[in-house]
Amino acid sequence: MTAYTATVTVRLKRGVLDPEAETTKRALERLGFELQGLRSADHFEVDVDADSAADAEERADEMAQRLLANPTIHDYDVVVEEAE
Amino acid sequence: MTAYTATVTVRLKRGVLDPEAETTKRALERLGFELQGLRSADHFEVDVDADSAADAEERADEMAQRLLANPTIHDYDVVVEEAE
């Protein structure tokens, strides 16, 4: 078994309203920053022991499908790295 | 001017309690997943027009310092890519 860290990034699908991001964008503009857009996402770093990176990725993918992401409104991606 | 996307990831510093991550970890375990740890972070994708990637990074860094991160409890990193 090897220790891996799977990074799961959960984003709102295109077209889903994101009032939190809109508020953050406006607050930055009020501070004088110029920006064209801002999207927020949730980011989970999951430490798993697995036989291979592919196995770790499969398990993180299942975690995303079952709990971390809501398929109606979210897209997600999974990146696996060996833990330091 | 070129369009860049700066990704700012804001993490809690080591030692700062993260009850949300703890709850998520326990929920995954209740679903039958085995995991050694889970950290959550905020992830912002900021679209900026800038003269260079270095300029875009500097501005995103300032946004993180002034609004997106709280230096008392957060670490952050910034990654800049040319927008598609």
Coordinates of C-alpha atoms in Angstrom, one line a residue:
Chain A
M1 CA 0.0 0.0 0.0
T2 CA 1.2 3.5 -0.8
A3 CA 0.0 6.8 0.6
Y4 CA -1.7 9.0 -2.0
T5 CA -3.3 12.4 -1.8
A6 CA -6.3 12.8 -4.1
T7 CA -7.3 16.4 -4.8
V8 CA -11.0 16.7 -5.6
T9 CA -12.1 20.1 -7.0
V10 CA -15.9 20.6 -7.1
R11 CA -17.1 23.4 -9.3
L12 CA -20.6 24.7 -10.1
K13 CA -21.7 23.8 -13.6
R14 CA -21.9 26.5 -16.2
G15 CA -25.1 28.4 -15.8
V16 CA -25.6 27.7 -12.1
L17 CA -25.8 31.0 -10.2
D18 CA -23.0 31.6 -7.7
P19 CA -24.0 34.5 -5.5
E20 CA -21.0 33.9 -3.2
A21 CA -18.6 34.4 -6.1
E22 CA -20.5 37.4 -7.3
T23 CA -20.2 39.0 -3.9
T24 CA -16.5 38.3 -3.7
K25 CA -16.0 39.7 -7.2
R26 CA -17.8 42.9 -6.2
A27 CA -15.9 43.2 -3.0
L28 CA -12.6 43.0 -4.9
E29 CA -13.8 45.6 -7.3
R30 CA -14.7 47.9 -4.4
L31 CA -11.1 47.5 -3.2
G32 CA -10.0 48.8 -6.6
F33 CA -9.1 45.5 -8.4
E34 CA -10.0 45.0 -12.0
L35 CA -11.1 41.5 -12.9
Q36 CA -13.2 40.0 -15.7
G37 CA -14.7 37.2 -13.7
L38 CA -14.5 35.0 -10.6
R39 CA -15.5 31.5 -9.9
S40 CA -15.4 29.7 -6.6
A41 CA -15.0 26.0 -6.0
D42 CA -14.6 23.5 -3.2
H43 CA -11.3 21.8 -2.9
F44 CA -10.8 18.6 -0.9
E45 CA -7.5 16.9 -0.3
V46 CA -8.1 13.3 0.7
D47 CA -5.3 11.1 2.0
V48 CA -5.8 7.4 1.1
D49 CA -3.7 4.3 1.2
A50 CA -4.1 2.4 -2.0
D51 CA -2.3 -0.2 -4.2
S52 CA -1.9 2.1 -7.1
A53 CA -2.6 5.7 -8.2
A54 CA -5.4 4.4 -10.4
D55 CA -7.0 2.7 -7.4
A56 CA -6.7 5.9 -5.3
E57 CA -8.3 7.9 -8.1
E58 CA -11.1 5.4 -8.5
R59 CA -11.9 5.7 -4.8
A60 CA -11.7 9.5 -4.8
D61 CA -14.0 9.6 -7.8
E62 CA -16.5 7.4 -5.9
M63 CA -16.3 9.7 -2.9
A64 CA -17.0 12.7 -5.2
Q65 CA -20.0 10.9 -6.8
R66 CA -21.5 9.8 -3.5
L67 CA -20.9 12.8 -1.2
L68 CA -18.6 15.6 -2.2
A69 CA -20.4 16.7 -5.4
N70 CA -24.0 17.0 -6.3
P71 CA -24.3 15.9 -9.9
T72 CA -27.3 18.1 -10.6
I73 CA -25.3 21.3 -10.1
H74 CA -21.6 20.3 -9.9
D75 CA -18.8 19.2 -12.1
Y76 CA -15.6 17.8 -10.4
D77 CA -12.2 16.6 -11.2
V78 CA -9.8 14.4 -9.4
V79 CA -6.0 14.6 -9.4
V80 CA -3.9 12.0 -7.5
E81 CA -0.3 12.4 -6.3
E82 CA 1.9 10.3 -4.1
A83 CA 1.9 11.8 -0.6
E84 CA 5.1 13.3 0.6
Chain B
M1 CA -3.1 42.8 -22.6
T2 CA -3.6 39.1 -22.4
A3 CA -6.4 37.2 -20.6
Y4 CA -5.1 35.1 -17.7
T5 CA -6.9 32.9 -15.1
A6 CA -5.3 33.0 -11.7
T7 CA -6.2 30.1 -9.4
V8 CA -6.0 31.0 -5.7
T9 CA -6.2 28.1 -3.2
V10 CA -6.7 29.2 0.4
R11 CA -6.0 26.5 3.0
L12 CA -6.2 26.6 6.8
K13 CA -2.8 26.6 8.4
R14 CA -1.5 23.5 10.1
G15 CA -3.0 23.3 13.6
V16 CA -6.1 25.3 12.8
L17 CA -9.2 23.2 13.6
D18 CA -11.4 22.4 10.6
P19 CA -14.7 21.0 11.8
E20 CA -16.2 21.0 8.3
A21 CA -13.4 18.7 7.0
E22 CA -13.7 16.5 10.1
T23 CA -17.5 16.1 9.5
T24 CA -16.9 15.3 5.8
K25 CA -14.3 12.8 6.7
R26 CA -16.7 11.1 9.2
A27 CA -19.5 11.1 6.7
L28 CA -17.3 9.4 4.1
E29 CA -16.2 6.8 6.7
R30 CA -19.9 6.1 7.5
L31 CA -20.4 5.4 3.8
G32 CA -17.7 2.8 4.0
F33 CA -14.7 4.6 2.6
E34 CA -11.3 4.3 4.2
L35 CA -9.3 7.4 4.4
Q36 CA -6.4 8.7 6.5
G37 CA -7.2 12.4 6.4
L38 CA -9.2 15.1 4.6
R39 CA -8.4 18.8 4.3
S40 CA -10.8 21.3 2.7
A41 CA -9.8 24.5 1.0
D42 CA -11.3 27.4 -0.9
H43 CA -10.5 27.7 -4.5
F44 CA -11.0 30.9 -6.5
E45 CA -10.5 31.2 -10.3
V46 CA -10.0 34.9 -11.1
D47 CA -10.0 36.1 -14.7
V48 CA -7.7 39.1 -15.2
D49 CA -6.4 41.0 -18.1
A50 CA -2.7 41.7 -17.6
D51 CA 0.5 42.5 -19.5
S52 CA 2.2 39.4 -18.4
A53 CA 1.7 36.3 -16.3
A54 CA 4.0 37.8 -13.6
D55 CA 1.7 40.9 -13.5
A56 CA -1.4 38.7 -13.2
E57 CA 0.2 36.7 -10.4
E58 CA 1.1 39.8 -8.5
R59 CA -2.4 41.1 -8.7
A60 CA -4.0 37.8 -7.6
D61 CA -1.5 37.6 -4.8
E62 CA -2.6 41.1 -3.6
M63 CA -6.3 40.0 -3.9
A64 CA -5.5 37.0 -1.6
Q65 CA -3.7 39.2 0.9
R66 CA -6.4 41.8 1.0
L67 CA -9.6 39.8 0.8
L68 CA -9.5 36.1 -0.1
A69 CA -7.2 34.8 2.7
N70 CA -7.0 35.7 6.4
P71 CA -3.3 35.6 7.2
T72 CA -3.9 34.7 10.8
I73 CA -5.3 31.3 9.9
H74 CA -4.8 30.8 6.2
D75 CA -2.0 29.9 3.8
Y76 CA -2.6 30.4 0.1
D77 CA -1.0 29.7 -3.2
V78 CA -1.5 31.3 -6.6
V79 CA -1.1 29.6 -10.0
V80 CA -1.5 31.6 -13.2
E81 CA -2.4 30.2 -16.6
E82 CA -3.3 31.9 -19.9
A83 CA -7.0 31.8 -20.3
E84 CA -8.4 29.6 -23.1

